[in-house]
PDB file of C-alpha atoms in Angstrom:
ATOM      1  CA  MET R   1     116.760 -36.236  -5.292  1.00  0.00           C
ATOM      2  CA  ASP R   2     115.787 -35.804  -1.621  1.00  0.00           C
ATOM      3  CA  THR R   3     114.456 -39.031  -0.081  1.00  0.00           C
ATOM      4  CA  GLY R   4     113.741 -37.529   3.340  1.00  0.00           C
ATOM      5  CA  PHE R   5     110.646 -37.964   5.452  1.00  0.00           C
ATOM      6  CA  GLU R   6     107.382 -37.097   3.722  1.00  0.00           C
ATOM      7  CA  LEU R   7     104.587 -35.638   5.830  1.00  0.00           C
ATOM      8  CA  GLY R   8     101.231 -37.162   4.973  1.00  0.00           C
ATOM      9  CA  CYS R   9     100.226 -40.218   3.039  1.00  0.00           C
ATOM     10  CA  ASP R  10      98.864 -41.297  -0.310  1.00  0.00           C
ATOM     11  CA  GLY R  11      95.089 -41.245  -0.545  1.00  0.00           C
ATOM     12  CA  PRO R  12      92.465 -40.033   1.880  1.00  0.00           C
ATOM     13  CA  THR R  13      92.385 -40.940   5.563  1.00  0.00           C
ATOM     14  CA  THR R  14      88.954 -39.532   6.520  1.00  0.00           C
ATOM     15  CA  LEU R  15      85.834 -38.704   4.541  1.00  0.00           C
ATOM     16  CA  VAL R  16      82.840 -36.794   5.884  1.00  0.00           C
ATOM     17  CA  VAL R  17      79.460 -37.628   4.366  1.00  0.00           C
ATOM     18  CA  GLY R  18      76.161 -35.832   4.947  1.00  0.00           C
ATOM     19  CA  VAL R  19      73.228 -38.122   5.723  1.00  0.00           C
ATOM     20  CA  ASP R  20      69.567 -37.278   6.165  1.00  0.00           C
ATOM     21  CA  GLY R  21      67.668 -40.369   5.031  1.00  0.00           C
ATOM     22  CA  SER R  22      67.021 -39.099   1.477  1.00  0.00           C
ATOM     23  CA  ASP R  23      67.759 -41.224  -1.599  1.00  0.00           C
ATOM     24  CA  THR R  24      70.612 -39.000  -2.753  1.00  0.00           C
ATOM     25  CA  ALA R  25      72.193 -38.892   0.723  1.00  0.00           C
ATOM     26  CA  THR R  26      71.970 -42.683   0.873  1.00  0.00           C
ATOM     27  CA  ARG R  27      73.729 -42.943  -2.506  1.00  0.00           C
ATOM     28  CA  ALA R  28      76.384 -40.529  -1.246  1.00  0.00           C
ATOM     29  CA  PHE R  29      76.918 -42.703   1.824  1.00  0.00           C
ATOM     30  CA  TYR R  30      77.288 -45.841  -0.329  1.00  0.00           C
ATOM     31  CA  TYR R  31      79.767 -43.971  -2.550  1.00  0.00           C
ATOM     32  CA  ALA R  32      81.778 -42.852   0.505  1.00  0.00           C
ATOM     33  CA  LEU R  33      81.797 -46.407   1.907  1.00  0.00           C
ATOM     34  CA  GLY R  34      83.042 -47.840  -1.385  1.00  0.00           C
ATOM     35  CA  LEU R  35      85.755 -45.223  -1.667  1.00  0.00           C
ATOM     36  CA  ALA R  36      86.753 -45.692   1.978  1.00  0.00           C
ATOM     37  CA  ARG R  37      86.945 -49.459   1.586  1.00  0.00           C
ATOM     38  CA  ARG R  38      89.174 -49.178  -1.497  1.00  0.00           C
ATOM     39  CA  GLN R  39      91.362 -46.453   0.037  1.00  0.00           C
ATOM     40  CA  HIS R  40      91.494 -47.972   3.554  1.00  0.00           C
ATOM     41  CA  CYS R  41      90.176 -44.842   5.244  1.00  0.00           C
ATOM     42  CA  SER R  42      87.409 -44.008   7.703  1.00  0.00           C
ATOM     43  CA  VAL R  43      84.039 -42.288   7.268  1.00  0.00           C
ATOM     44  CA  ILE R  44      82.256 -39.807   9.496  1.00  0.00           C
ATOM     45  CA  ALA R  45      78.523 -39.784   8.724  1.00  0.00           C
ATOM     46  CA  VAL R  46      76.951 -36.478   9.780  1.00  0.00           C
ATOM     47  CA  TYR R  47      73.261 -35.834  10.367  1.00  0.00           C
ATOM     48  CA  ALA R  48      72.638 -32.101  10.765  1.00  0.00           C
ATOM     49  CA  MET R  49      69.346 -31.577  12.562  1.00  0.00           C
ATOM     50  CA  THR R  50      67.810 -28.614  10.780  1.00  0.00           C
ATOM     51  CA  GLY R  51      64.537 -26.846  10.235  1.00  0.00           C
ATOM     52  CA  PRO R  52      62.286 -24.806  12.427  1.00  0.00           C
ATOM     53  CA  LEU R  53      62.535 -27.371  15.219  1.00  0.00           C
ATOM     54  CA  VAL R  54      66.191 -26.635  15.806  1.00  0.00           C
ATOM     55  CA  TYR R  55      66.030 -22.876  15.587  1.00  0.00           C
ATOM     56  CA  GLU R  56      62.935 -22.277  17.710  1.00  0.00           C
ATOM     57  CA  ALA R  57      63.667 -21.149  21.236  1.00  0.00           C
ATOM     58  CA  GLU R  58      61.184 -23.634  22.626  1.00  0.00           C
ATOM     59  CA  MET R  59      60.959 -26.943  20.835  1.00  0.00           C
ATOM     60  CA  SER R  60      58.120 -29.203  21.889  1.00  0.00           C
ATOM     61  CA  ALA R  61      58.944 -32.557  23.408  1.00  0.00           C
ATOM     62  CA  ALA R  62      57.214 -34.312  20.496  1.00  0.00           C
ATOM     63  CA  GLN R  63      59.286 -32.441  17.893  1.00  0.00           C
ATOM     64  CA  TYR R  64      62.507 -33.160  19.736  1.00  0.00           C
ATOM     65  CA  GLN R  65      61.580 -36.834  20.103  1.00  0.00           C
ATOM     66  CA  ALA R  66      60.823 -37.156  16.359  1.00  0.00           C
ATOM     67  CA  THR R  67      64.207 -35.632  15.480  1.00  0.00           C
ATOM     68  CA  ARG R  68      66.044 -37.922  17.902  1.00  0.00           C
ATOM     69  CA  GLU R  69      64.197 -40.994  16.569  1.00  0.00           C
ATOM     70  CA  LEU R  70      65.276 -40.181  12.999  1.00  0.00           C
ATOM     71  CA  ALA R  71      68.860 -39.736  14.183  1.00  0.00           C
ATOM     72  CA  GLU R  72      68.774 -43.105  15.978  1.00  0.00           C
ATOM     73  CA  GLU R  73      67.256 -44.808  12.930  1.00  0.00           C
ATOM     74  CA  LEU R  74      69.962 -43.335  10.695  1.00  0.00           C
ATOM     75  CA  GLU R  75      72.689 -44.362  13.124  1.00  0.00           C
ATOM     76  CA  HIS R  76      71.539 -48.004  13.151  1.00  0.00           C
ATOM     77  CA  LYS R  77      71.346 -48.154   9.333  1.00  0.00           C
ATOM     78  CA  ILE R  78      74.749 -46.505   8.952  1.00  0.00           C
ATOM     79  CA  GLN R  79      76.478 -48.792  11.431  1.00  0.00           C
ATOM     80  CA  ALA R  80      74.956 -51.874   9.758  1.00  0.00           C
ATOM     81  CA  LEU R  81      76.129 -50.773   6.300  1.00  0.00           C
ATOM     82  CA  ALA R  82      79.564 -49.860   7.640  1.00  0.00           C
ATOM     83  CA  ALA R  83      79.881 -53.335   9.143  1.00  0.00           C
ATOM     84  CA  ASP R  84      78.873 -54.901   5.801  1.00  0.00           C
ATOM     85  CA  TYR R  85      81.517 -52.843   3.991  1.00  0.00           C
ATOM     86  CA  GLN R  86      84.037 -53.336   6.813  1.00  0.00           C
ATOM     87  CA  VAL R  87      84.751 -49.610   7.011  1.00  0.00           C
ATOM     88  CA  LYS R  88      85.452 -47.781  10.258  1.00  0.00           C
ATOM     89  CA  THR R  89      82.530 -45.362  10.518  1.00  0.00           C
ATOM     90  CA  GLN R  90      81.467 -42.833  13.116  1.00  0.00           C
ATOM     91  CA  PHE R  91      77.961 -41.317  13.254  1.00  0.00           C
ATOM     92  CA  VAL R  92      77.566 -37.726  14.444  1.00  0.00           C
ATOM     93  CA  SER R  93      74.257 -35.944  14.987  1.00  0.00           C
ATOM     94  CA  VAL R  94      74.494 -32.168  15.462  1.00  0.00           C
ATOM     95  CA  ALA R  95      71.913 -29.379  15.470  1.00  0.00           C
ATOM     96  CA  GLY R  96      72.586 -26.597  13.002  1.00  0.00           C
ATOM     97  CA  ASP R  97      72.941 -25.527   9.411  1.00  0.00           C
ATOM     98  CA  PRO R  98      74.134 -28.541   7.380  1.00  0.00           C
ATOM     99  CA  VAL R  99      76.934 -26.709   5.550  1.00  0.00           C
ATOM    100  CA  THR R 100      78.317 -25.131   8.710  1.00  0.00           C
ATOM    101  CA  VAL R 101      78.123 -28.429  10.608  1.00  0.00           C
ATOM    102  CA  LEU R 102      79.801 -30.411   7.808  1.00  0.00           C
ATOM    103  CA  ILE R 103      82.620 -27.890   7.390  1.00  0.00           C
ATOM    104  CA  LYS R 104      83.293 -27.719  11.146  1.00  0.00           C
ATOM    105  CA  ILE R 105      83.402 -31.501  11.493  1.00  0.00           C
ATOM    106  CA  ALA R 106      85.592 -31.863   8.396  1.00  0.00           C
ATOM    107  CA  ALA R 107      88.009 -29.244   9.750  1.00  0.00           C
ATOM    108  CA  ALA R 108      88.057 -30.739  13.263  1.00  0.00           C
ATOM    109  CA  HIS R 109      88.939 -34.193  11.905  1.00  0.00           C
ATOM    110  CA  ARG R 110      91.198 -32.924   9.109  1.00  0.00           C
ATOM    111  CA  ALA R 111      88.995 -34.719   6.610  1.00  0.00           C
ATOM    112  CA  ASP R 112      90.278 -35.200   3.094  1.00  0.00           C
ATOM    113  CA  GLY R 113      86.882 -34.537   1.551  1.00  0.00           C
ATOM    114  CA  ILE R 114      83.137 -34.183   1.980  1.00  0.00           C
ATOM    115  CA  VAL R 115      80.646 -36.347   0.089  1.00  0.00           C
ATOM    116  CA  LEU R 116      77.073 -35.102  -0.370  1.00  0.00           C
ATOM    117  CA  GLY R 117      74.001 -36.138  -2.276  1.00  0.00           C
ATOM    118  CA  ALA R 118      72.624 -33.742  -4.892  1.00  0.00           C
ATOM    119  CA  SER R 119      69.394 -32.032  -3.890  1.00  0.00           C
ATOM    120  CA  LYS R 120      66.221 -32.701  -5.824  1.00  0.00           C
ATOM    121  CA  ALA R 121      64.295 -29.804  -4.274  1.00  0.00           C
ATOM    122  CA  ILE R 122      63.051 -27.197  -6.743  1.00  0.00           C
ATOM    123  CA  GLY R 123      63.735 -24.304  -4.356  1.00  0.00           C
ATOM    124  CA  HIS R 124      67.425 -25.183  -4.255  1.00  0.00           C
ATOM    125  CA  ARG R 125      67.764 -24.132  -7.880  1.00  0.00           C
ATOM    126  CA  LEU R 126      66.958 -20.593  -6.755  1.00  0.00           C
ATOM    127  CA  PHE R 127      68.593 -20.411  -3.332  1.00  0.00           C
ATOM    128  CA  GLY R 128      71.387 -22.960  -3.623  1.00  0.00           C
ATOM    129  CA  SER R 129      71.528 -26.473  -2.286  1.00  0.00           C
ATOM    130  CA  THR R 130      73.605 -27.733   0.614  1.00  0.00           C
ATOM    131  CA  ALA R 131      76.049 -29.226  -1.897  1.00  0.00           C
ATOM    132  CA  VAL R 132      76.500 -25.980  -3.840  1.00  0.00           C
ATOM    133  CA  ARG R 133      76.944 -23.960  -0.652  1.00  0.00           C
ATOM    134  CA  ALA R 134      79.478 -26.515   0.639  1.00  0.00           C
ATOM    135  CA  VAL R 135      81.485 -26.342  -2.598  1.00  0.00           C
ATOM    136  CA  ARG R 136      81.656 -22.555  -2.265  1.00  0.00           C
ATOM    137  CA  ARG R 137      82.602 -22.476   1.434  1.00  0.00           C
ATOM    138  CA  CYS R 138      84.640 -25.597   2.133  1.00  0.00           C
ATOM    139  CA  GLY R 139      88.425 -25.711   2.160  1.00  0.00           C
ATOM    140  CA  CYS R 140      88.567 -29.387   1.187  1.00  0.00           C
ATOM    141  CA  PRO R 141      87.252 -31.170  -1.909  1.00  0.00           C
ATOM    142  CA  VAL R 142      83.487 -31.754  -2.066  1.00  0.00           C
ATOM    143  CA  THR R 143      82.060 -34.609  -4.108  1.00  0.00           C
ATOM    144  CA  VAL R 144      78.400 -34.351  -5.099  1.00  0.00           C
ATOM    145  CA  VAL R 145      76.712 -37.677  -5.860  1.00  0.00           C
ATOM    146  CA  PRO R 146      73.618 -37.553  -8.119  1.00  0.00           C
TER     147      PRO R 146
END
């Protein structure tokens, strides 16, 4: 039996979780924090700024301010929860499609998995939710929290 050096480690080192202020995203964040605390790993909470505001060539100052305020509110809540759970957590706010943003951040940080909340939107049954699209496109495991 070879007892040489083993590259890697047991368990995850980094988890990426999508946050947007919804109930299911909040449950996903709590799940990721609990897993990270038990596994001694870090969490990257990602808020992907989406919608017509992001994709319009000219976004009004009021629209931009509302998006930034939500991001700041999320960041404060996330940092407070991370401190309660004693988990190293980073908050990232990026404009773009949520699936693309999550996959890029997960790849850049060599994340061991992505945690997302299940969508409750009716339209997602027809066109696919962020979670379903992430499962299909991502190279790392994706956990969907109900």
